[in-house]
Amino acid sequence: MKVNQFVSNFCFGDAISNNVRILKNKFFEKGISGEIYTQFPDEFSSNESRFFREYEGNSENVLIMHGSTYSEIFDFIKTLPDKKVLIYHNITPPDFFRGYSDFFVEHLNKGLLQVRSLSEVFDLALGVSEFNCKNLREMGFQNVQKVPLYIDFSKYSDSAFDSSLGEIFSRKGKNILFVGRMAPNKKQEDIIKVFYLYRKYFDINAHLILAGDFAGMEEYYGRILALISELSLERFVKITGKVSDFDLNYLYRNCDLFLSMSEHEGFFVPVIESFYFNLPVMAYRAGAVSETMGDGGIIFDSKDFISVAENMNKIFSDLDFRTKLLSKQKSSLSNFISSNDDFKILELVRNL
């Protein structure tokens, strides 16, 4: 038996692509080989994958499809004789993109309809969070199980003492961080509004770093830049674009707090990364955010911007509060690492 994985976009630095790589290695350690097939590899990952239409199918093999968007691969694999497993990473609701990108609205709508239409095709459907599993059941999937999203923590071991982003930290004041692609569901505009109030009332020297790719989201990016200008924050907000693992490690090590106002997450890797770097986390409760955080960090249910800013200040001004917060984050991280040690998917695949 081989376990072959299919993913629409196979990219450097992408959480789903990283999960694909880790799964391949884990199966290989158990004596099970397999290839990675994709439609859109980036320039850094093309040597690790093959074009999906090269695969011929084999009834002895297991095929794992990673679903997060509309893909021609779904239509390609549904007639193959392989045993089929879907790992669902969630598809962002299209309404978030109305007014920003007609392409994304149509593409995400097609993706949701496509996944829903294939509930009878897959022998097993897996979600990397209970939130994703619930979505799968609502779409008609029957054999649904939760499995961990695997993270390679070794990539965080780089000391990253120097970086092209070092100039960000040569200034006074606290550094607030958000990591995630520039997109309407991530609500970078709400982060900026909270940051504006935090600077106004608590730390006039504070800086905000928004790390993440904005390719394809130029309309939304333009509105973010307009908001920054309207609030006269040009000198205090840094938008990095896509960053390397090295620079990302540097940001996590040198920032003072991670703030998220995102309104849709199927899983939230930056939370786990922040926990790993002992960075306090505050996040709005949405999707799988609170599930990812466990008992760690501060989760809030209302977008009361001044209240969020006050709690940011409390983390910095109340040492006992901060110490307890970081202790809970450490415990949540330990629980997550334990789940990564459990290779539950192997048993599920063998029982197909």
PDB file of N, CA and C in Angstrom, residues 29-83:
ATOM      1  N   GLU A  29       8.256   6.871   7.816  1.00  0.00           N
ATOM      2  CA  GLU A  29       8.853   6.295   9.033  1.00  0.00           C
ATOM      3  C   GLU A  29       8.178   4.989   9.421  1.00  0.00           C
ATOM      4  N   LYS A  30       6.918   4.830   9.023  1.00  0.00           N
ATOM      5  CA  LYS A  30       6.174   3.596   9.308  1.00  0.00           C
ATOM      6  C   LYS A  30       6.273   2.592   8.155  1.00  0.00           C
ATOM      7  N   GLY A  31       7.138   2.878   7.200  1.00  0.00           N
ATOM      8  CA  GLY A  31       7.352   1.956   6.092  1.00  0.00           C
ATOM      9  C   GLY A  31       6.366   2.095   4.955  1.00  0.00           C
ATOM     10  N   ILE A  32       5.643   3.216   4.910  1.00  0.00           N
ATOM     11  CA  ILE A  32       4.637   3.432   3.864  1.00  0.00           C
ATOM     12  C   ILE A  32       5.086   4.597   2.996  1.00  0.00           C
ATOM     13  N   SER A  33       5.336   4.326   1.734  1.00  0.00           N
ATOM     14  CA  SER A  33       5.801   5.370   0.825  1.00  0.00           C
ATOM     15  C   SER A  33       4.618   6.074   0.166  1.00  0.00           C
ATOM     16  N   GLY A  34       4.913   7.135  -0.538  1.00  0.00           N
ATOM     17  CA  GLY A  34       3.871   7.868  -1.241  1.00  0.00           C
ATOM     18  C   GLY A  34       4.431   9.137  -1.843  1.00  0.00           C
ATOM     19  N   GLU A  35       3.684   9.686  -2.803  1.00  0.00           N
ATOM     20  CA  GLU A  35       4.099  10.902  -3.492  1.00  0.00           C
ATOM     21  C   GLU A  35       3.130  12.047  -3.159  1.00  0.00           C
ATOM     22  N   ILE A  36       3.575  13.255  -3.437  1.00  0.00           N
ATOM     23  CA  ILE A  36       2.741  14.443  -3.308  1.00  0.00           C
ATOM     24  C   ILE A  36       2.377  14.909  -4.714  1.00  0.00           C
ATOM     25  N   TYR A  37       1.076  15.089  -4.961  1.00  0.00           N
ATOM     26  CA  TYR A  37       0.585  15.534  -6.265  1.00  0.00           C
ATOM     27  C   TYR A  37      -0.145  16.872  -6.095  1.00  0.00           C
ATOM     28  N   THR A  38       0.072  17.764  -7.038  1.00  0.00           N
ATOM     29  CA  THR A  38      -0.516  19.094  -6.932  1.00  0.00           C
ATOM     30  C   THR A  38      -0.820  19.670  -8.303  1.00  0.00           C
ATOM     31  N   GLN A  39      -1.616  20.724  -8.304  1.00  0.00           N
ATOM     32  CA  GLN A  39      -1.883  21.453  -9.546  1.00  0.00           C
ATOM     33  C   GLN A  39      -1.000  22.694  -9.652  1.00  0.00           C
ATOM     34  N   PHE A  40      -0.740  23.317  -8.500  1.00  0.00           N
ATOM     35  CA  PHE A  40       0.002  24.575  -8.506  1.00  0.00           C
ATOM     36  C   PHE A  40       1.152  24.551  -7.494  1.00  0.00           C
ATOM     37  N   PRO A  41       2.321  24.025  -7.897  1.00  0.00           N
ATOM     38  CA  PRO A  41       3.485  24.124  -7.014  1.00  0.00           C
ATOM     39  C   PRO A  41       4.134  25.498  -7.160  1.00  0.00           C
ATOM     40  N   ASP A  42       4.765  25.994  -6.092  1.00  0.00           N
ATOM     41  CA  ASP A  42       5.531  27.225  -6.266  1.00  0.00           C
ATOM     42  C   ASP A  42       6.960  26.874  -6.661  1.00  0.00           C
ATOM     43  N   GLU A  43       7.765  27.877  -6.903  1.00  0.00           N
ATOM     44  CA  GLU A  43       9.118  27.656  -7.415  1.00  0.00           C
ATOM     45  C   GLU A  43      10.008  26.926  -6.412  1.00  0.00           C
ATOM     46  N   PHE A  44       9.658  26.995  -5.127  1.00  0.00           N
ATOM     47  CA  PHE A  44      10.485  26.370  -4.105  1.00  0.00           C
ATOM     48  C   PHE A  44      10.084  24.916  -3.848  1.00  0.00           C
ATOM     49  N   SER A  45       8.893  24.513  -4.296  1.00  0.00           N
ATOM     50  CA  SER A  45       8.345  23.204  -3.930  1.00  0.00           C
ATOM     51  C   SER A  45       8.152  22.261  -5.108  1.00  0.00           C
ATOM     52  N   SER A  46       8.438  22.714  -6.316  1.00  0.00           N
ATOM     53  CA  SER A  46       8.149  21.909  -7.509  1.00  0.00           C
ATOM     54  C   SER A  46       8.957  20.612  -7.541  1.00  0.00           C
ATOM     55  N   ASN A  47      10.143  20.600  -6.939  1.00  0.00           N
ATOM     56  CA  ASN A  47      10.957  19.381  -6.942  1.00  0.00           C
ATOM     57  C   ASN A  47      10.467  18.351  -5.943  1.00  0.00           C
ATOM     58  N   GLU A  48       9.515  18.719  -5.084  1.00  0.00           N
ATOM     59  CA  GLU A  48       8.981  17.791  -4.086  1.00  0.00           C
ATOM     60  C   GLU A  48       7.674  17.145  -4.536  1.00  0.00           C
ATOM     61  N   SER A  49       7.120  17.602  -5.640  1.00  0.00           N
ATOM     62  CA  SER A  49       5.782  17.161  -6.015  1.00  0.00           C
ATOM     63  C   SER A  49       5.719  16.818  -7.499  1.00  0.00           C
ATOM     64  N   ARG A  50       4.585  16.195  -7.887  1.00  0.00           N
ATOM     65  CA  ARG A  50       4.322  15.861  -9.276  1.00  0.00           C
ATOM     66  C   ARG A  50       2.974  16.442  -9.683  1.00  0.00           C
ATOM     67  N   PHE A  51       2.793  16.661 -10.983  1.00  0.00           N
ATOM     68  CA  PHE A  51       1.521  17.172 -11.475  1.00  0.00           C
ATOM     69  C   PHE A  51       0.444  16.117 -11.277  1.00  0.00           C
ATOM     70  N   PHE A  52      -0.710  16.515 -10.762  1.00  0.00           N
ATOM     71  CA  PHE A  52      -1.719  15.553 -10.321  1.00  0.00           C
ATOM     72  C   PHE A  52      -2.202  14.618 -11.423  1.00  0.00           C
ATOM     73  N   ARG A  53      -2.228  15.064 -12.674  1.00  0.00           N
ATOM     74  CA  ARG A  53      -2.746  14.217 -13.750  1.00  0.00           C
ATOM     75  C   ARG A  53      -1.775  13.099 -14.140  1.00  0.00           C
ATOM     76  N   GLU A  54      -0.586  13.110 -13.572  1.00  0.00           N
ATOM     77  CA  GLU A  54       0.356  12.015 -13.819  1.00  0.00           C
ATOM     78  C   GLU A  54      -0.027  10.754 -13.055  1.00  0.00           C
ATOM     79  N   TYR A  55      -0.875  10.898 -12.037  1.00  0.00           N
ATOM     80  CA  TYR A  55      -1.237   9.741 -11.210  1.00  0.00           C
ATOM     81  C   TYR A  55      -2.259   8.874 -11.936  1.00  0.00           C
ATOM     82  N   GLU A  56      -2.027   7.557 -11.930  1.00  0.00           N
ATOM     83  CA  GLU A  56      -2.870   6.630 -12.684  1.00  0.00           C
ATOM     84  C   GLU A  56      -3.882   5.880 -11.831  1.00  0.00           C
ATOM     85  N   GLY A  57      -3.707   5.887 -10.516  1.00  0.00           N
ATOM     86  CA  GLY A  57      -4.663   5.201  -9.649  1.00  0.00           C
ATOM     87  C   GLY A  57      -4.314   3.751  -9.410  1.00  0.00           C
ATOM     88  N   ASN A  58      -4.635   3.271  -8.217  1.00  0.00           N
ATOM     89  CA  ASN A  58      -4.340   1.883  -7.845  1.00  0.00           C
ATOM     90  C   ASN A  58      -5.252   1.504  -6.686  1.00  0.00           C
ATOM     91  N   SER A  59      -6.006   0.419  -6.838  1.00  0.00           N
ATOM     92  CA  SER A  59      -6.970   0.025  -5.813  1.00  0.00           C
ATOM     93  C   SER A  59      -6.304  -0.405  -4.508  1.00  0.00           C
ATOM     94  N   GLU A  60      -4.982  -0.670  -4.550  1.00  0.00           N
ATOM     95  CA  GLU A  60      -4.260  -1.049  -3.333  1.00  0.00           C
ATOM     96  C   GLU A  60      -3.816   0.173  -2.535  1.00  0.00           C
ATOM     97  N   ASN A  61      -3.905   1.343  -3.131  1.00  0.00           N
ATOM     98  CA  ASN A  61      -3.384   2.558  -2.501  1.00  0.00           C
ATOM     99  C   ASN A  61      -4.471   3.365  -1.795  1.00  0.00           C
ATOM    100  N   VAL A  62      -4.000   4.236  -0.909  1.00  0.00           N
ATOM    101  CA  VAL A  62      -4.878   5.210  -0.265  1.00  0.00           C
ATOM    102  C   VAL A  62      -4.532   6.595  -0.808  1.00  0.00           C
ATOM    103  N   LEU A  63      -5.553   7.339  -1.140  1.00  0.00           N
ATOM    104  CA  LEU A  63      -5.404   8.682  -1.683  1.00  0.00           C
ATOM    105  C   LEU A  63      -5.923   9.669  -0.641  1.00  0.00           C
ATOM    106  N   ILE A  64      -5.088  10.615  -0.224  1.00  0.00           N
ATOM    107  CA  ILE A  64      -5.505  11.653   0.718  1.00  0.00           C
ATOM    108  C   ILE A  64      -5.594  12.982  -0.026  1.00  0.00           C
ATOM    109  N   MET A  65      -6.788  13.569  -0.014  1.00  0.00           N
ATOM    110  CA  MET A  65      -6.997  14.881  -0.633  1.00  0.00           C
ATOM    111  C   MET A  65      -7.116  15.934   0.464  1.00  0.00           C
ATOM    112  N   HIS A  66      -6.293  16.978   0.383  1.00  0.00           N
ATOM    113  CA  HIS A  66      -6.369  18.089   1.323  1.00  0.00           C
ATOM    114  C   HIS A  66      -7.270  19.161   0.711  1.00  0.00           C
ATOM    115  N   GLY A  67      -8.393  19.431   1.354  1.00  0.00           N
ATOM    116  CA  GLY A  67      -9.378  20.351   0.791  1.00  0.00           C
ATOM    117  C   GLY A  67      -9.417  21.680   1.516  1.00  0.00           C
ATOM    118  N   SER A  68      -9.224  22.767   0.768  1.00  0.00           N
ATOM    119  CA  SER A  68      -9.341  24.105   1.348  1.00  0.00           C
ATOM    120  C   SER A  68      -9.854  25.119   0.335  1.00  0.00           C
ATOM    121  N   THR A  69     -10.124  24.653  -0.902  1.00  0.00           N
ATOM    122  CA  THR A  69     -10.581  25.557  -1.955  1.00  0.00           C
ATOM    123  C   THR A  69     -11.138  24.734  -3.115  1.00  0.00           C
ATOM    124  N   TYR A  70     -11.725  25.401  -4.093  1.00  0.00           N
ATOM    125  CA  TYR A  70     -12.143  24.700  -5.301  1.00  0.00           C
ATOM    126  C   TYR A  70     -10.904  24.175  -6.020  1.00  0.00           C
ATOM    127  N   SER A  71     -11.009  22.954  -6.571  1.00  0.00           N
ATOM    128  CA  SER A  71      -9.852  22.376  -7.255  1.00  0.00           C
ATOM    129  C   SER A  71     -10.284  21.387  -8.322  1.00  0.00           C
ATOM    130  N   GLU A  72      -9.607  21.415  -9.461  1.00  0.00           N
ATOM    131  CA  GLU A  72      -9.819  20.423 -10.514  1.00  0.00           C
ATOM    132  C   GLU A  72      -9.442  19.025 -10.033  1.00  0.00           C
ATOM    133  N   ILE A  73      -8.615  18.955  -9.025  1.00  0.00           N
ATOM    134  CA  ILE A  73      -8.159  17.652  -8.528  1.00  0.00           C
ATOM    135  C   ILE A  73      -9.333  16.833  -8.003  1.00  0.00           C
ATOM    136  N   PHE A  74     -10.312  17.479  -7.374  1.00  0.00           N
ATOM    137  CA  PHE A  74     -11.479  16.758  -6.861  1.00  0.00           C
ATOM    138  C   PHE A  74     -12.162  15.979  -7.985  1.00  0.00           C
ATOM    139  N   ASP A  75     -12.374  16.619  -9.112  1.00  0.00           N
ATOM    140  CA  ASP A  75     -13.038  15.952 -10.231  1.00  0.00           C
ATOM    141  C   ASP A  75     -12.164  14.847 -10.815  1.00  0.00           C
ATOM    142  N   PHE A  76     -10.860  15.046 -10.762  1.00  0.00           N
ATOM    143  CA  PHE A  76      -9.929  14.051 -11.293  1.00  0.00           C
ATOM    144  C   PHE A  76      -9.923  12.777 -10.451  1.00  0.00           C
ATOM    145  N   ILE A  77      -9.922  12.925  -9.135  1.00  0.00           N
ATOM    146  CA  ILE A  77      -9.734  11.748  -8.273  1.00  0.00           C
ATOM    147  C   ILE A  77     -11.014  10.947  -8.041  1.00  0.00           C
ATOM    148  N   LYS A  78     -12.175  11.539  -8.307  1.00  0.00           N
ATOM    149  CA  LYS A  78     -13.404  10.850  -7.899  1.00  0.00           C
ATOM    150  C   LYS A  78     -13.659   9.550  -8.669  1.00  0.00           C
ATOM    151  N   THR A  79     -13.037   9.374  -9.837  1.00  0.00           N
ATOM    152  CA  THR A  79     -13.218   8.137 -10.595  1.00  0.00           C
ATOM    153  C   THR A  79     -12.073   7.146 -10.384  1.00  0.00           C
ATOM    154  N   LEU A  80     -11.068   7.535  -9.600  1.00  0.00           N
ATOM    155  CA  LEU A  80      -9.927   6.636  -9.373  1.00  0.00           C
ATOM    156  C   LEU A  80     -10.325   5.485  -8.454  1.00  0.00           C
ATOM    157  N   PRO A  81      -9.666   4.318  -8.595  1.00  0.00           N
ATOM    158  CA  PRO A  81     -10.040   3.139  -7.805  1.00  0.00           C
ATOM    159  C   PRO A  81      -9.486   3.150  -6.376  1.00  0.00           C
ATOM    160  N   ASP A  82      -8.628   4.105  -6.026  1.00  0.00           N
ATOM    161  CA  ASP A  82      -7.999   4.149  -4.711  1.00  0.00           C
ATOM    162  C   ASP A  82      -9.031   4.330  -3.595  1.00  0.00           C
ATOM    163  N   LYS A  83      -8.683   3.913  -2.388  1.00  0.00           N
ATOM    164  CA  LYS A  83      -9.455   4.283  -1.210  1.00  0.00           C
ATOM    165  C   LYS A  83      -9.199   5.772  -0.978  1.00  0.00           C
TER     166      LYS A  83
END
